[in-house]
Every structure is written in C-alpha cells, then in structure tokens.
PDB file of C-alpha atoms and ligand atoms in Angstrom:
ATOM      1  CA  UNK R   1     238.770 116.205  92.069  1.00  0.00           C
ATOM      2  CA  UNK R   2     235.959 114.672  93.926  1.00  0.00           C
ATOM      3  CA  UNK R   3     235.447 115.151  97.920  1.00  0.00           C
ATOM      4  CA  UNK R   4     236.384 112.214  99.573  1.00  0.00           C
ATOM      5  CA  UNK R   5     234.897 110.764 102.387  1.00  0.00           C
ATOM      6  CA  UNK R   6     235.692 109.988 105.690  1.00  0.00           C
ATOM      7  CA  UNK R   7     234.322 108.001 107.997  1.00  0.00           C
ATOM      8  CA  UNK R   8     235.080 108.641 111.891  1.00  0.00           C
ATOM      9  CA  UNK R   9     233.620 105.867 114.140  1.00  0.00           C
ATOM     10  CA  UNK R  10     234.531 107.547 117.886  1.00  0.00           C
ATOM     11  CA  UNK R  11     231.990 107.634 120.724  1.00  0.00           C
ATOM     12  CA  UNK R  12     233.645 110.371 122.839  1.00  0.00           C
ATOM     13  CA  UNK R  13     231.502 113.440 121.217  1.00  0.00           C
ATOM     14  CA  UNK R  14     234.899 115.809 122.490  1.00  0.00           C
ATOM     15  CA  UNK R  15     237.241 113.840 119.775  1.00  0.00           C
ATOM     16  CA  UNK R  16     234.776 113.331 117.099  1.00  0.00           C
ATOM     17  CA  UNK R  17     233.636 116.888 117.057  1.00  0.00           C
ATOM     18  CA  UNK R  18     236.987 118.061 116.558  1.00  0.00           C
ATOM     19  CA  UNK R  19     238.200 115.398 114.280  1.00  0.00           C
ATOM     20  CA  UNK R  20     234.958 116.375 112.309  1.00  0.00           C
ATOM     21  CA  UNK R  21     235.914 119.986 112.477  1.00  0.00           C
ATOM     22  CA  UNK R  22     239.502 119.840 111.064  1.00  0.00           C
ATOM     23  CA  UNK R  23     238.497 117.162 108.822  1.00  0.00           C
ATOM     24  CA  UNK R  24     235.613 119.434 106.870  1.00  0.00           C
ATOM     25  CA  UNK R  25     238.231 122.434 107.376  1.00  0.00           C
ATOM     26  CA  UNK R  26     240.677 120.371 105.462  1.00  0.00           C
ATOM     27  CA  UNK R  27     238.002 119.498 102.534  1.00  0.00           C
ATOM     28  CA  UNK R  28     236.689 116.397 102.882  1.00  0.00           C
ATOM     29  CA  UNK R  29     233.197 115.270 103.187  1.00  0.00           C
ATOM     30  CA  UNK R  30     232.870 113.718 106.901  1.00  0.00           C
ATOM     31  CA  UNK R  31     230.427 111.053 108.652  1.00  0.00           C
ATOM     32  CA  UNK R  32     230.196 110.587 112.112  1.00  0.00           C
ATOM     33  CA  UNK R  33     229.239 107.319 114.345  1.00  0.00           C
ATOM     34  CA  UNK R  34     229.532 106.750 117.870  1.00  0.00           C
ATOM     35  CA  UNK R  35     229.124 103.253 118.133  1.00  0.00           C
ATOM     36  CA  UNK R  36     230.419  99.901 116.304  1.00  0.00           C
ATOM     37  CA  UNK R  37     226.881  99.193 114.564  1.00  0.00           C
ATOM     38  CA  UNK R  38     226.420 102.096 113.651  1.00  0.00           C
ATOM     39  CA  UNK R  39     229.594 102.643 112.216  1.00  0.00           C
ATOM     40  CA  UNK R  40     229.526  99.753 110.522  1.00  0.00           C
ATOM     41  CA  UNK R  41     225.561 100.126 109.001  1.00  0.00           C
ATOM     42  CA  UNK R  42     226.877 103.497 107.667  1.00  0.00           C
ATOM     43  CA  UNK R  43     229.637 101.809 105.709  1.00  0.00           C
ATOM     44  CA  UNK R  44     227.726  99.578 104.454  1.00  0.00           C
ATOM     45  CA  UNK R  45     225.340 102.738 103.289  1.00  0.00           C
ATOM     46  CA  UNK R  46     227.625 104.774 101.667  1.00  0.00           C
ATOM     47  CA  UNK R  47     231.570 103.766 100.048  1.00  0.00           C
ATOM     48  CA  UNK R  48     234.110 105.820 101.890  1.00  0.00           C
ATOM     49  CA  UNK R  49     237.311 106.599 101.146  1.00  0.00           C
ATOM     50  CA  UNK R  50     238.805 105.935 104.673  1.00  0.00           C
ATOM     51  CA  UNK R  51     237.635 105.065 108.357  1.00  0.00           C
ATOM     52  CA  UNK R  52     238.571 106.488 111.427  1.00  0.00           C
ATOM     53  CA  UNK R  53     238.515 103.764 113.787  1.00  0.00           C
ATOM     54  CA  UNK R  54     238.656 103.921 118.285  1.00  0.00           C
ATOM     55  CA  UNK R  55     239.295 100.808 119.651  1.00  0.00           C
ATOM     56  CA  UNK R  56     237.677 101.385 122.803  1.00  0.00           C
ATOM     57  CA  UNK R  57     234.102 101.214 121.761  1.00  0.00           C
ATOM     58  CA  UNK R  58     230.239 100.560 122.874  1.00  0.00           C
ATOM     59  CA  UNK R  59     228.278  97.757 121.673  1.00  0.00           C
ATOM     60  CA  UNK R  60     231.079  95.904 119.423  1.00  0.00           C
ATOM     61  CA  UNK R  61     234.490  96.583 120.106  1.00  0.00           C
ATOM     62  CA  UNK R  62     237.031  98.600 117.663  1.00  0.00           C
ATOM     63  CA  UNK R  63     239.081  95.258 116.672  1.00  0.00           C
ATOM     64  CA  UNK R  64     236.129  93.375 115.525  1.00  0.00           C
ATOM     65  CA  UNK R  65     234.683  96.567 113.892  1.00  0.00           C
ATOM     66  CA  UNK R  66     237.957  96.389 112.008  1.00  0.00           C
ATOM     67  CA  UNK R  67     237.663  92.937 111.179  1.00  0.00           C
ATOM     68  CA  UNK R  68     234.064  93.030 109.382  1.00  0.00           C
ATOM     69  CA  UNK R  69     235.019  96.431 107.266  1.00  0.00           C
ATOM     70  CA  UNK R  70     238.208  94.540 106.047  1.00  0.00           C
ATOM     71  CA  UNK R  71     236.036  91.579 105.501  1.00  0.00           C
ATOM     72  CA  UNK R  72     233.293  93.950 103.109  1.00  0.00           C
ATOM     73  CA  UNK R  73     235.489  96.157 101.450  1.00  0.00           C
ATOM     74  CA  UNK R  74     239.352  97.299 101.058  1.00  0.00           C
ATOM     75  CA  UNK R  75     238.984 100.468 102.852  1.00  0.00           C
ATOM     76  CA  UNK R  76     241.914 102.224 104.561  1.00  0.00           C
ATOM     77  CA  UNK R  77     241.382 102.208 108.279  1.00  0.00           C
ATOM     78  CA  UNK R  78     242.888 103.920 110.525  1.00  0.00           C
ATOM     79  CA  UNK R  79     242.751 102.908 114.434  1.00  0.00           C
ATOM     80  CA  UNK R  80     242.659 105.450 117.056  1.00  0.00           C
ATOM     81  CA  UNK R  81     243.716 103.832 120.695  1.00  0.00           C
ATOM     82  CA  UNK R  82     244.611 105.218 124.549  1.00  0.00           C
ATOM     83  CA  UNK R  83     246.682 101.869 124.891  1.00  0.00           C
ATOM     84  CA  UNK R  84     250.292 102.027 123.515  1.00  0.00           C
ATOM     85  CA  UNK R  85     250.636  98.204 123.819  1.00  0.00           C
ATOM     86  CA  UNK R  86     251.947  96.560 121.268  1.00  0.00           C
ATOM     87  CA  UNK R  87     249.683  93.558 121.514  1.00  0.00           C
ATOM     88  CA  UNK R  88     246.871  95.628 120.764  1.00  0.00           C
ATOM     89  CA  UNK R  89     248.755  97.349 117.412  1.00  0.00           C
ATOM     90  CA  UNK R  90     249.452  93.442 116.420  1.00  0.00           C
ATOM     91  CA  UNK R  91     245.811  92.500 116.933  1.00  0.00           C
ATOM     92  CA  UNK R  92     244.707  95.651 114.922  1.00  0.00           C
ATOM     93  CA  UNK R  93     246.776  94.938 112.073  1.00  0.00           C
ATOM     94  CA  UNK R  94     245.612  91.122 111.899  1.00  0.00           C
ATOM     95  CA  UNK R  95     242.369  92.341 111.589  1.00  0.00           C
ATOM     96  CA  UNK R  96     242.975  94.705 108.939  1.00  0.00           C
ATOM     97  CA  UNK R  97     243.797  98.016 109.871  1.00  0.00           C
ATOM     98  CA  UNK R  98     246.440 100.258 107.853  1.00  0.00           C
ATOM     99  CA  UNK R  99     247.849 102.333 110.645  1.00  0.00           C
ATOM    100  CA  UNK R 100     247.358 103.138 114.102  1.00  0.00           C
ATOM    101  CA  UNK R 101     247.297 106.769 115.982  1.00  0.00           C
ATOM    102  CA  UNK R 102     247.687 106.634 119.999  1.00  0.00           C
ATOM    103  CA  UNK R 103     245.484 109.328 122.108  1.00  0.00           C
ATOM    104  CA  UNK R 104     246.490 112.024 122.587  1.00  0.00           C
ATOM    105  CA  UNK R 105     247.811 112.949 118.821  1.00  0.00           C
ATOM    106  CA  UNK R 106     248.552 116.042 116.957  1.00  0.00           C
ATOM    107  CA  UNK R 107     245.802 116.546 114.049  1.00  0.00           C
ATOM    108  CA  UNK R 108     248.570 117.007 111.813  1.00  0.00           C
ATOM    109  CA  UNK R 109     250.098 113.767 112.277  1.00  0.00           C
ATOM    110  CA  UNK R 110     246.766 112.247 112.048  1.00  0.00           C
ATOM    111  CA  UNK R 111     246.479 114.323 108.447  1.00  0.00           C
ATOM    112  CA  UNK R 112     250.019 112.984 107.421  1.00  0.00           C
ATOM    113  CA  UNK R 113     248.778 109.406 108.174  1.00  0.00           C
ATOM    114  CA  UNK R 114     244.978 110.165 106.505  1.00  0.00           C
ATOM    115  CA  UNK R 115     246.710 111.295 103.444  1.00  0.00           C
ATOM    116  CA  UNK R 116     249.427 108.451 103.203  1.00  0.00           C
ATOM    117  CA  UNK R 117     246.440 106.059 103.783  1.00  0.00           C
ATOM    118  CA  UNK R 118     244.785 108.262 100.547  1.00  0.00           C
ATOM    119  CA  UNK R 119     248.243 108.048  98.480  1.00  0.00           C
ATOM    120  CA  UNK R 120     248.772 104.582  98.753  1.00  0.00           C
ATOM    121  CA  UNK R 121     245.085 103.592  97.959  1.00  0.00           C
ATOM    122  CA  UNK R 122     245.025 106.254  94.725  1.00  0.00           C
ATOM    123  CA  UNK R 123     248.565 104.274  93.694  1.00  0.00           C
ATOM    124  CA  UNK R 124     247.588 101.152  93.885  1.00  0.00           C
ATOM    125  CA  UNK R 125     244.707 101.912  91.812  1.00  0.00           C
ATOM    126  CA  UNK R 126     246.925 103.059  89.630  1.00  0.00           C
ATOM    127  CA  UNK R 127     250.539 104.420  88.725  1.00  0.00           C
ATOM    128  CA  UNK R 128     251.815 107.521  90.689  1.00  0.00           C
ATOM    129  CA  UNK R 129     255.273 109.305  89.765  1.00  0.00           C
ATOM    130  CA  UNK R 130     257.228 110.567  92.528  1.00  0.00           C
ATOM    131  CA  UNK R 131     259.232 113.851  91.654  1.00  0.00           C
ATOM    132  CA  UNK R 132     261.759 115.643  93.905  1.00  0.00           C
ATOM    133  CA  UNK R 133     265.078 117.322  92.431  1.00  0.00           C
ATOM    134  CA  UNK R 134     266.633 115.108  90.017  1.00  0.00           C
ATOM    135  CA  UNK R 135     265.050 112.077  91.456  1.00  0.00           C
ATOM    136  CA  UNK R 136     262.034 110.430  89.845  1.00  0.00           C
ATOM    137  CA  UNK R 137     260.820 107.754  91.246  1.00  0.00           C
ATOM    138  CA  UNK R 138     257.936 105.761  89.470  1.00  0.00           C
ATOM    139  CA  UNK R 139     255.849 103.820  92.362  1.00  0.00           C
ATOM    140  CA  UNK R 140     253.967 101.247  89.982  1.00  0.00           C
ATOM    141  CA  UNK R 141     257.006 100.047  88.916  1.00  0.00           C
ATOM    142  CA  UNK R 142     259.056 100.285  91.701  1.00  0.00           C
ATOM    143  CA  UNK R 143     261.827 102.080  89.891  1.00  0.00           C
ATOM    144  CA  UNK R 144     264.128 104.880  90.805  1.00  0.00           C
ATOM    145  CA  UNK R 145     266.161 107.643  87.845  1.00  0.00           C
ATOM    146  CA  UNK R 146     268.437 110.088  89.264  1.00  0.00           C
ATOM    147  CA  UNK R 147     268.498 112.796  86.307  1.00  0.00           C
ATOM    148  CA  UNK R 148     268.705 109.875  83.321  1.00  0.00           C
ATOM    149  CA  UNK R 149     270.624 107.103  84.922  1.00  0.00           C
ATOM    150  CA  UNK R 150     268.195 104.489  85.599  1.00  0.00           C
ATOM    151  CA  UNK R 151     269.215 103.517  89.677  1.00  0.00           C
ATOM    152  CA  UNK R 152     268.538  99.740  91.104  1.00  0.00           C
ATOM    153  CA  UNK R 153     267.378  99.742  94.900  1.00  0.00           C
ATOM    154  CA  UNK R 154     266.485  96.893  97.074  1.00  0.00           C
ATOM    155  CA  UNK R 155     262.897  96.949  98.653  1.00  0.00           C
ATOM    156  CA  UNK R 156     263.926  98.397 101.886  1.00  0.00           C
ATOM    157  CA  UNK R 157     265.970 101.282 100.114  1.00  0.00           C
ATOM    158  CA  UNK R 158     263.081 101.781  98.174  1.00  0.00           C
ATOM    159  CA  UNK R 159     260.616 101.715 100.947  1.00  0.00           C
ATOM    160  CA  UNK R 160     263.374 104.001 103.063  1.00  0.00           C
ATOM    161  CA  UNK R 161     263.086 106.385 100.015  1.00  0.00           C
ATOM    162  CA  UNK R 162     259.703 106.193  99.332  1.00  0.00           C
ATOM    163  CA  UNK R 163     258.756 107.497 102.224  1.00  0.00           C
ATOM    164  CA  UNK R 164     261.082 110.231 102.018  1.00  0.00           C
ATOM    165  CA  UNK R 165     259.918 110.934  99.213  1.00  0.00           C
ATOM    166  CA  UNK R 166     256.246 111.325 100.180  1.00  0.00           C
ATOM    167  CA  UNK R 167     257.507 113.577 102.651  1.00  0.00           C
ATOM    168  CA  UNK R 168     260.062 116.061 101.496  1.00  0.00           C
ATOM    169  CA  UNK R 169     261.126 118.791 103.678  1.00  0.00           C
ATOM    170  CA  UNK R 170     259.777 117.395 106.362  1.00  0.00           C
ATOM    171  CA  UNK R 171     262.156 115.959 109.294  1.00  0.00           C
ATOM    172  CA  UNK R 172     261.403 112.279 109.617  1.00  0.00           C
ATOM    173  CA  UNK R 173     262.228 110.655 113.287  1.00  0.00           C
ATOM    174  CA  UNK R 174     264.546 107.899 113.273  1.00  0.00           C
ATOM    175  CA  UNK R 175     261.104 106.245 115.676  1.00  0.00           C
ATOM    176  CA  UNK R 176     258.527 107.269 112.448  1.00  0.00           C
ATOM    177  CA  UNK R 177     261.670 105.706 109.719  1.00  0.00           C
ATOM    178  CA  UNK R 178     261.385 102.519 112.009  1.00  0.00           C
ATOM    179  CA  UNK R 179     257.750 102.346 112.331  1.00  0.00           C
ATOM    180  CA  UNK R 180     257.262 103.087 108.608  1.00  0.00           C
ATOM    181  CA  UNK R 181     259.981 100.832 106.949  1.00  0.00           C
ATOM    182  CA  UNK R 182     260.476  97.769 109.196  1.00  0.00           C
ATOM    183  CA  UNK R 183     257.717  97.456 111.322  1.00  0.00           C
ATOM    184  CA  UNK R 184     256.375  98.208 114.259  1.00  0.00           C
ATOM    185  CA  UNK R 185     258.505  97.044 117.087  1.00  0.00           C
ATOM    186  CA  UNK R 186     261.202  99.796 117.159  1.00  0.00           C
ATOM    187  CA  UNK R 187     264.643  98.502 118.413  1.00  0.00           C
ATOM    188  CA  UNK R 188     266.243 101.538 119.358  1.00  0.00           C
ATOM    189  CA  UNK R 189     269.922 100.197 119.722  1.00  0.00           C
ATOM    190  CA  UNK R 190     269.308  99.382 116.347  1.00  0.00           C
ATOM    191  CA  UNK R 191     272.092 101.235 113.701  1.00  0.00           C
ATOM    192  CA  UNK R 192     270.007  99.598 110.639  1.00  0.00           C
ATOM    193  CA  UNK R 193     268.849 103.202 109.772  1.00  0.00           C
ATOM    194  CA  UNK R 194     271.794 104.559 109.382  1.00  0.00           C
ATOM    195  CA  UNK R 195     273.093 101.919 107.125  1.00  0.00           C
ATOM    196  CA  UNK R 196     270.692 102.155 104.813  1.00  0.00           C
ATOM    197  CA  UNK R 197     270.778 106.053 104.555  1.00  0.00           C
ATOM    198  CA  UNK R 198     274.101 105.443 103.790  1.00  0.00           C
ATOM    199  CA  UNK R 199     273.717 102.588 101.159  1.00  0.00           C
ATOM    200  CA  UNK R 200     270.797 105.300 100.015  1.00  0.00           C
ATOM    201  CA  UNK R 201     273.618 108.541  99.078  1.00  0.00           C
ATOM    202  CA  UNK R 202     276.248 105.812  97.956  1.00  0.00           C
ATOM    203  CA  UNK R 203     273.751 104.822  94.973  1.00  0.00           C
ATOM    204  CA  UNK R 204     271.960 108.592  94.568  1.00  0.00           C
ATOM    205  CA  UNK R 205     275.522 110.381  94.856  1.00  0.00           C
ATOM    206  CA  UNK R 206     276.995 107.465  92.867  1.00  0.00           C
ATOM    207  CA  UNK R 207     277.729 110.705  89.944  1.00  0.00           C
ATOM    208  CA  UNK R 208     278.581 113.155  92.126  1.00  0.00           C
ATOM    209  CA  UNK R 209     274.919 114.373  92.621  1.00  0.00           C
ATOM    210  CA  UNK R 210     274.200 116.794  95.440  1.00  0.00           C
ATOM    211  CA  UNK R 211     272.981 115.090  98.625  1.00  0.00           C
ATOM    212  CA  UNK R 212     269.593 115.379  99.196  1.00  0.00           C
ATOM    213  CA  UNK R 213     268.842 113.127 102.288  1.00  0.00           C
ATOM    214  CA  UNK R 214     270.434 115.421 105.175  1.00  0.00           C
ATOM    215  CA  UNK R 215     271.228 113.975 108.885  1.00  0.00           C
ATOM    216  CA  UNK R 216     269.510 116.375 111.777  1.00  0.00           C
ATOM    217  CA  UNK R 217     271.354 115.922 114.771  1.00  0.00           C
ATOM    218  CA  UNK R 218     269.175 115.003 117.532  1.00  0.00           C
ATOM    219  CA  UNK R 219     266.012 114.846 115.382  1.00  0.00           C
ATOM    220  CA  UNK R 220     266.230 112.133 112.547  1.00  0.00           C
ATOM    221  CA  UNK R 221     266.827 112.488 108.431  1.00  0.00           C
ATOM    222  CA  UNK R 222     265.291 115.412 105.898  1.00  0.00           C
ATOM    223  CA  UNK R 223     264.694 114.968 102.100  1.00  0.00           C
ATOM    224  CA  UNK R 224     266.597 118.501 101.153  1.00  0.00           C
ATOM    225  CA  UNK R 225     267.696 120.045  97.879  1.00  0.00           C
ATOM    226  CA  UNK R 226     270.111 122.161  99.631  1.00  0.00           C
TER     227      UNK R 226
HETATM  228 CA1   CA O 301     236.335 105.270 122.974  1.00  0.00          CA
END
C-alpha cells in the first residue's frame, strides 16, 4: 500500500505539531501550512489524499480555503473549528468540506473521521465489501446478505448500517448516529433512532439470526457478535 498524504493547513504551531506527530506515528506521509496561501500553493504542488482544514485562519480565511480546494480537486477535507455554531458547519459544508472536528478533540476521533474520509474516497473509486458475522454488505451496490438470503434495506437503514458496519465493536452515540445518518442538526427528543434500529433487527433477525446491533444503556448502539 502506498503512504498517503495528508495535508494539515493550521497556523497555531501547538496543534499542528501534534497533529503532525500522531499523524506520521500513525503512517502517513504529512505536510504542514500555517496559512491559507500557503496551504493552498502546496495543494496545488503535490495531490493529497486529504486536508486538514482550521477555519480560523491568517491571510484567507478557512471557508474560502475550502471553497478553492473543492473547486481544483475532489479532495476530502476535513475542517477543524473553536466555534460549535451551526451556521458555521452549514457554511463549511456549502463550500465543500466532508466533515467537521470542533477544538478541543480527541486524536482518535479525529483518526476515526480521517479514515472514514479515506474509506469513502477508496469506495467510491471503486467497490468495497463490508464483512462482519454473517452479514456482507457490498457498498458499490448498495446491497445487504445475511448468510445467503439476499436482504432489501431502504437508504437510511443502509446508511444506519453502514456505519455500523465501518465501526464494529465500537459504541456509537445516539449524537454521532444522528450526525452521521441524518444530518447535522441533532434533535434530541427525536425517537427516529430507535425506530430504525428496530426496523434494522426485524429484517437481519428476520431467520432467527443472532442479534448483532446491541442497545448500551446510557451510551448509544454496538455492532456485536455476542
Ligand atoms: Ca487558527
């Protein structure tokens, strides 16, 4: 497998540093900028897999940094921002970024999100088979076996359990299953969740199949082989 690259465009030197140094830990080959022009001239340089972009930036601003990467080349970006507004995450994702991280984050969620952002890109290039237990689930096509029987699912159960999926073992938040699946304003009254979990094990228990997505109390849902 080749290194891929990674672009961070981050003027604080404290947060690039140690994005850089988890980043090479982790295997992949890593380029630093600290300002939009730069950023943007070593894009244009060099193709990288993914960009790591602040908002809050000198010279020109994260958004419209965003906007002319989108507008040279289908990278994944990924927007790094102190403000939790929502306005902002609306204006990033009209000007074409992939997913947003708000300061302060855990490196491992920003990982999880670098590597989703890697996944996707890698399966729309081409077809990717999804394996856990007796589910298969084929992500070119869109199409879901449990053991042999061939299962029909309607996009959000299929989003729902892709991202499962892509995560097994791994406690998912009702707040990340939100943010994921339907969007980004979480409405957390909202029981649509746990409807679809259960539409989910009606259709992958339909047999008599173990279940496999588990509630945690408190916490959220768990792809399981129990
Ligand atoms: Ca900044």
């Amino acid at each position: 497998m080749t290194t891929q690259r990674i672009l961070i465009i981050e003027d604080e030197p404290e947060i690039a540093n140690y994005l850089r140094r988890g980043l090479v830990l982790e295997g992949f080959q890593v380029t630093v900028a600290a300002d939009g022009p730069t950023g943007l001239a070593a894009a244009r340089e060099t193709p990288h897999d993914l960009v790591i972009l602040d908002l809050m930036l000198p010279g020109i601003d994260g958004l419209e940094v965003a906007r002319r990467l989108r507008a040279a080349s289908d990278v994944p970006i990924i927007i790094l921002t102190a403000r939790d507004a929502v306005a902002d995450r609306v204006r990033g994702l009209e000007n074409g970024a992939d997913d947003y991280l708000v300061k302060p984050f855990a490196f491992e969620e920003l990982l999880a999100r670098i590597r989703v952002q890697l996944r996707r890109r890698q399966a729309s290039s081409g077809s990717e088979v999804l394996r856990f237990g007796n589910l298969t689930l084929d992500t070119a096509a869109r199409e879901l076996r449990v053991g042999e029987r061939r299962v029909e699912l309607t996009a959000k159960e299929y989003d729902l359990l892709e991202l499962f999926m892509r995560h097994p073992n791994q406690v998912l938040t009702r707040e990340v299953i939100y943010d994921r699946v339907w969007g980004y304003d979480f409405g957390g009254e909202s029981n649509i969740i746990e409807v679809y979990v259960r539409y989910l094990r009606q259709k992958l228990e339909a047999h008599g199949e173990p279940r496999v997505i588990h509630t945690v109390r408190g916490a959220g849902y768990i792809l399981r082989e129990e």
